[in-house]
Amino acid sequence: MFKIPLFSGKSLGFERDMVTFSVKYGNFPNLFCKGIVDTGCPFTIISESSIKRTRIPYNSKPSKYNVQLGNINMELRELGICELNFRDEKGDIKKFEQEVYVGIPLVKGYLAQELPSFIGKDFLNNHSLSIINKKEEDNYLMGED
């Protein structure tokens, strides 16, 4: 068994369980992100504001879905299978292969805050991970080695 620690962070106006991770895409350097762990989100999504800091050619990728996040429409571009890396509570790196999308907000003008990345239900299901919430301890993702 391993545990990947979660932390509480404010995003989209609420306290949420979040996790830090890195994304390995092709030969590009790892992209470090923080994302909301969201069982209500069917996809694993990297925010456009995070991926803009790289040279990953996400704009040339096919548009796969249009989804709604609150009142913001978002286009999901297919990045393909990427390696997601997390640190467990012992400091070891846990690597997972996962289909990843880039979330591009479809809004005119200025967004008051950048949209977050999401670790979605697809990731949790594909890798048999559970969110464990403890009153007296920190929350974490639990999985089997």
XYZ file of C-alpha atoms in Angstrom:
145
model
C 0.000 0.000 0.000
C 1.103 3.556 -0.636
C -0.319 6.946 0.298
C -0.054 10.117 -1.790
C -0.638 13.118 0.495
C -3.326 15.652 -0.384
C -3.499 19.223 0.859
C -6.362 21.667 1.256
C -6.361 24.569 -1.136
C -8.824 27.223 -2.136
C -9.842 26.969 -5.766
C -12.918 28.192 -7.605
C -14.146 29.733 -4.357
C -14.066 26.618 -2.148
C -11.661 24.547 -0.051
C -10.729 21.463 -2.050
C -8.457 18.416 -1.824
C -5.469 19.115 -4.032
C -2.301 17.294 -5.007
C 1.020 18.271 -6.586
C 2.332 16.192 -9.477
C 4.408 16.379 -12.623
C 3.453 15.549 -16.193
C 5.929 13.950 -18.582
C 5.002 14.468 -22.240
C 7.314 13.015 -24.884
C 10.847 14.404 -24.702
C 9.764 17.642 -23.027
C 10.890 18.469 -19.471
C 8.471 17.571 -16.681
C 5.687 20.089 -16.107
C 4.930 20.609 -12.409
C 1.274 21.187 -11.524
C -1.137 21.261 -8.685
C -4.612 19.988 -9.296
C -7.952 19.405 -7.657
C -8.717 15.753 -6.928
C -12.294 15.649 -8.181
C -14.409 12.492 -8.285
C -17.087 14.460 -10.162
C -14.761 15.275 -13.060
C -14.661 12.475 -15.643
C -11.294 13.556 -17.126
C -7.734 14.313 -16.080
C -7.170 17.893 -17.234
C -4.092 20.127 -17.265
C -4.982 23.810 -17.194
C -3.997 25.907 -20.172
C -2.311 28.410 -17.836
C 0.028 25.623 -16.612
C 0.868 24.191 -20.017
C 1.456 27.639 -21.551
C 4.720 27.751 -19.572
C 6.064 24.893 -21.730
C 6.786 24.304 -25.410
C 4.315 21.385 -25.558
C 2.350 21.910 -28.812
C -1.136 21.577 -27.343
C -2.823 23.975 -29.787
C -2.230 21.559 -32.668
C -3.954 18.714 -30.798
C -7.481 17.639 -31.739
C -10.392 19.081 -29.799
C -12.129 16.144 -28.155
C -14.867 17.547 -25.890
C -16.551 20.744 -24.803
C -17.379 20.753 -21.096
C -18.755 23.253 -18.652
C -16.957 24.223 -15.452
C -19.440 26.277 -13.472
C -20.518 28.882 -15.993
C -17.309 28.666 -18.049
C -17.251 26.621 -21.239
C -14.021 24.744 -21.759
C -12.622 22.945 -24.768
C -10.629 19.779 -24.013
C -7.724 19.072 -26.327
C -6.340 15.563 -26.385
C -2.729 15.478 -25.187
C -2.673 11.673 -25.269
C -1.086 9.244 -22.839
C 1.312 11.026 -20.483
C 3.238 9.919 -17.435
C 1.947 11.470 -14.206
C 4.387 11.417 -11.278
C 3.405 11.818 -7.627
C 5.425 11.649 -4.405
C 4.105 9.287 -1.769
C 4.372 9.889 1.971
C 7.800 8.174 2.032
C 9.109 10.484 -0.706
C 9.141 7.769 -3.391
C 7.966 8.656 -6.901
C 4.834 6.851 -8.099
C 4.450 6.852 -11.901
C 1.166 6.385 -13.747
C 0.324 6.325 -17.459
C -2.834 8.354 -18.087
C -4.859 9.921 -20.908
C -4.571 13.680 -20.337
C -6.467 16.633 -21.783
C -5.655 20.342 -21.863
C -8.548 22.530 -20.685
C -8.880 25.731 -22.730
C -11.474 28.224 -21.473
C -13.792 29.487 -24.217
C -14.427 32.963 -22.865
C -14.083 36.387 -24.340
C -12.140 38.885 -22.274
C -10.511 38.405 -18.914
C -10.886 35.493 -16.495
C -10.791 36.642 -12.870
C -8.745 33.597 -11.875
C -6.892 30.909 -13.764
C -8.669 27.603 -14.069
C -7.158 24.721 -12.116
C -5.917 21.350 -13.289
C -7.979 18.295 -12.339
C -7.137 14.753 -11.346
C -10.394 13.167 -12.393
C -12.406 10.040 -11.798
C -10.808 8.372 -14.851
C -7.382 8.517 -13.174
C -8.663 7.232 -9.833
C -10.559 4.360 -11.514
C -7.778 3.396 -13.968
C -5.256 3.038 -11.147
C -7.585 1.765 -8.377
C -6.915 4.743 -6.109
C -9.157 5.797 -3.246
C -9.462 9.143 -1.498
C -9.110 8.632 2.239
C -10.423 11.410 4.496
C -9.386 11.301 8.146
C -10.609 13.749 10.768
C -7.451 13.614 12.845
C -4.969 13.156 9.965
C -4.303 14.593 6.559
C -6.201 13.284 3.544
C -4.475 11.117 0.967
C -4.870 8.960 -2.118
C -4.327 5.285 -1.327
C -3.309 2.597 -3.770
C -1.618 -0.776 -3.928
C 1.929 -1.267 -5.212
